[in-house]
PDB file of C-alpha atoms in Angstrom:
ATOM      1  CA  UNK A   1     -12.184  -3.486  11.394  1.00 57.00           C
ATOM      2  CA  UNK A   2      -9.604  -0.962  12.428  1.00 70.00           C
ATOM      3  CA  UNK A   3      -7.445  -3.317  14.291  1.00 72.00           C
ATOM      4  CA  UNK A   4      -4.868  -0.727  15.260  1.00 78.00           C
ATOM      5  CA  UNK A   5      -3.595   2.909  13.832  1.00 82.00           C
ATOM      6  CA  UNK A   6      -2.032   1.533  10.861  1.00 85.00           C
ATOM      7  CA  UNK A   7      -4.026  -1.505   9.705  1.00 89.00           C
ATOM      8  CA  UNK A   8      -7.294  -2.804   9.258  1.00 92.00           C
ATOM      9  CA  UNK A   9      -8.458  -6.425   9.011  1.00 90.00           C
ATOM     10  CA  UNK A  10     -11.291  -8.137   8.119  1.00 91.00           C
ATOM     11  CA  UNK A  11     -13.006 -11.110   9.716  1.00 92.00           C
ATOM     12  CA  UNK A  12     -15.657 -14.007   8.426  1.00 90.00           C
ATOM     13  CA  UNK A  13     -19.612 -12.296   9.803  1.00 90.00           C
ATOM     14  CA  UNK A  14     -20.314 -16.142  10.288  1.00 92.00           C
ATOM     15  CA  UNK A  15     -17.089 -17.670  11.912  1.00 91.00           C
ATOM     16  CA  UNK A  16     -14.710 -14.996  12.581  1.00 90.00           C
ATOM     17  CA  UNK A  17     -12.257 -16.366  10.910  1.00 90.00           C
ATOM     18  CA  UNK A  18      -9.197 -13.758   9.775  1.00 90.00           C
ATOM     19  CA  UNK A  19      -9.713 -12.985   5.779  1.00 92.00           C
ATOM     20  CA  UNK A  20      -7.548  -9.935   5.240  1.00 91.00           C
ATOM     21  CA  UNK A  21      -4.881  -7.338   6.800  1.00 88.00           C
ATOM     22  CA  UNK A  22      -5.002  -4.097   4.971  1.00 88.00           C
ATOM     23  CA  UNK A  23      -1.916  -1.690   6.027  1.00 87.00           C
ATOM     24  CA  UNK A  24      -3.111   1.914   5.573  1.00 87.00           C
ATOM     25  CA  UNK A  25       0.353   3.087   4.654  1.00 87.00           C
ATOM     26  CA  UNK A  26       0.579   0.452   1.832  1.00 83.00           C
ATOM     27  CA  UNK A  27      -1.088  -0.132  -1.571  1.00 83.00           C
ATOM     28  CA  UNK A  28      -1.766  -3.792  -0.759  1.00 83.00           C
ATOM     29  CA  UNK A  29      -3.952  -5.867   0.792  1.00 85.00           C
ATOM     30  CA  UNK A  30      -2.948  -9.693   2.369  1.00 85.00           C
ATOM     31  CA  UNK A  31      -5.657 -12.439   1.670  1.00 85.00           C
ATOM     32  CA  UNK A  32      -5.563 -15.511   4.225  1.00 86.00           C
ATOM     33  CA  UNK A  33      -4.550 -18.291   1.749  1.00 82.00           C
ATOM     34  CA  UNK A  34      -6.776 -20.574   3.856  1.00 83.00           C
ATOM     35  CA  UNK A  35      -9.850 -18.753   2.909  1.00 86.00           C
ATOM     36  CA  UNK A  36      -9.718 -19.515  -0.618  1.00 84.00           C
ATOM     37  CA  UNK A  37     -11.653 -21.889  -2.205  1.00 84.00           C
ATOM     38  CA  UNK A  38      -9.703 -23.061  -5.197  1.00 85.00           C
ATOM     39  CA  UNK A  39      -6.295 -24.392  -5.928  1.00 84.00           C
ATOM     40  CA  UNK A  40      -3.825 -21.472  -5.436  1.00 82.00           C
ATOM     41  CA  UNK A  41      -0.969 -22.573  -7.032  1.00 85.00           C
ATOM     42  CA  UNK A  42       1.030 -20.647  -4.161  1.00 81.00           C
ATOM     43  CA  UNK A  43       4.367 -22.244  -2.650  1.00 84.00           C
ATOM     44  CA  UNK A  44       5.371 -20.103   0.405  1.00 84.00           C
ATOM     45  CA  UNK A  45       8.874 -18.675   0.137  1.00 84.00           C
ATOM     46  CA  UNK A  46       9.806 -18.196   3.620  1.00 87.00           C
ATOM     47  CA  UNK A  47       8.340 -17.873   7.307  1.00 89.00           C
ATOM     48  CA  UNK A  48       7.630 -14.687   8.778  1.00 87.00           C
ATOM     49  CA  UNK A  49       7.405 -13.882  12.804  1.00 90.00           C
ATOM     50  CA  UNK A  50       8.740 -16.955  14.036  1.00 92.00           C
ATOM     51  CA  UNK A  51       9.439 -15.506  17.520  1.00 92.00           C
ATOM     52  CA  UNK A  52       5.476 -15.484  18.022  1.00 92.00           C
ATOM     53  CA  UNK A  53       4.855 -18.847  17.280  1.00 92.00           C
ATOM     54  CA  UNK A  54       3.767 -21.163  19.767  1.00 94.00           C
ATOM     55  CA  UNK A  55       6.440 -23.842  21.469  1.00 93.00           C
ATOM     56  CA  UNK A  56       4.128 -26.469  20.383  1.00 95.00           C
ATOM     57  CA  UNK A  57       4.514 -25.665  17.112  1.00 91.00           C
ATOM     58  CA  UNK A  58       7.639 -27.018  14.985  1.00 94.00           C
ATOM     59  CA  UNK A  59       8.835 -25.308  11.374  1.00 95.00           C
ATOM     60  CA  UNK A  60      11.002 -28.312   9.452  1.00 94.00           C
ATOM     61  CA  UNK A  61      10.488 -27.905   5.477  1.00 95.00           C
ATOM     62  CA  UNK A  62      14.103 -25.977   5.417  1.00 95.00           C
ATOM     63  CA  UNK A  63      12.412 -22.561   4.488  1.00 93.00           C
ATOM     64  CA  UNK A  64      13.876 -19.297   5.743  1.00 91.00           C
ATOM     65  CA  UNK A  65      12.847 -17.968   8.998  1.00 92.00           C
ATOM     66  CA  UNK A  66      12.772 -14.362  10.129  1.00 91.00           C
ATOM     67  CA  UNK A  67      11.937 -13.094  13.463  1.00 90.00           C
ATOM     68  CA  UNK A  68       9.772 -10.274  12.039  1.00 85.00           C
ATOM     69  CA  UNK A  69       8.876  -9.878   8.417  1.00 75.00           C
ATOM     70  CA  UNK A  70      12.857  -9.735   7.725  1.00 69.00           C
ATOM     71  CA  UNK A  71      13.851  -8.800   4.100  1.00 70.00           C
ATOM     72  CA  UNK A  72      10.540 -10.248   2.554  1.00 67.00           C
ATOM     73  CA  UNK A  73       9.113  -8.737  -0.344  1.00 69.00           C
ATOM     74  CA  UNK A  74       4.512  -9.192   0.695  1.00 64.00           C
ATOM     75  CA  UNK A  75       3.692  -8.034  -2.480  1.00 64.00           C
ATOM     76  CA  UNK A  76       5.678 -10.463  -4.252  1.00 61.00           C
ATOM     77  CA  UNK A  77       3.657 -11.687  -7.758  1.00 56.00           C
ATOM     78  CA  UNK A  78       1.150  -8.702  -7.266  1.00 54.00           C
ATOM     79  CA  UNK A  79       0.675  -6.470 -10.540  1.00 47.00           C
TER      80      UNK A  79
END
């Protein structure tokens, strides 16, 4: 689904749960970690748009935080 002029994203047919963000400009594509089914083996490295998150909702494992997307690198680990 063309979710916008620059990005596309991709939702469950069944659920509509959020699988993927695709940036047109980009050579990458973001899988939701939560829609795999295996062990990932991924440790998140920081937290990314803090400013949207909801009040209710508390970050407290000591991680980095950025307003936006700050300095980090999304296609980390990708070949």
């Amino acid at each position: 689904y063309r979710s916008s002029q620059g990005a596309e994203r991709g939702f469950c047919g069944r659920c509509g749960s959020n699988l993927f963000f695709r940036p047109l400009d980009r050579e990458y594509v973001s899988i939701m970690a939560g829609t795999l089914d295996r062990t990932t083996e991924l440790v998140a490295e920081a937290h990314i748009f803090v400013d949207s998150k909801s009040d209710y909702y508390t970050i407290g494992d000591g991680l980095p935080q950025h307003a936006g997307r700050g300095d980090v690198d999304l296609t980390a680990g990708t070949s």
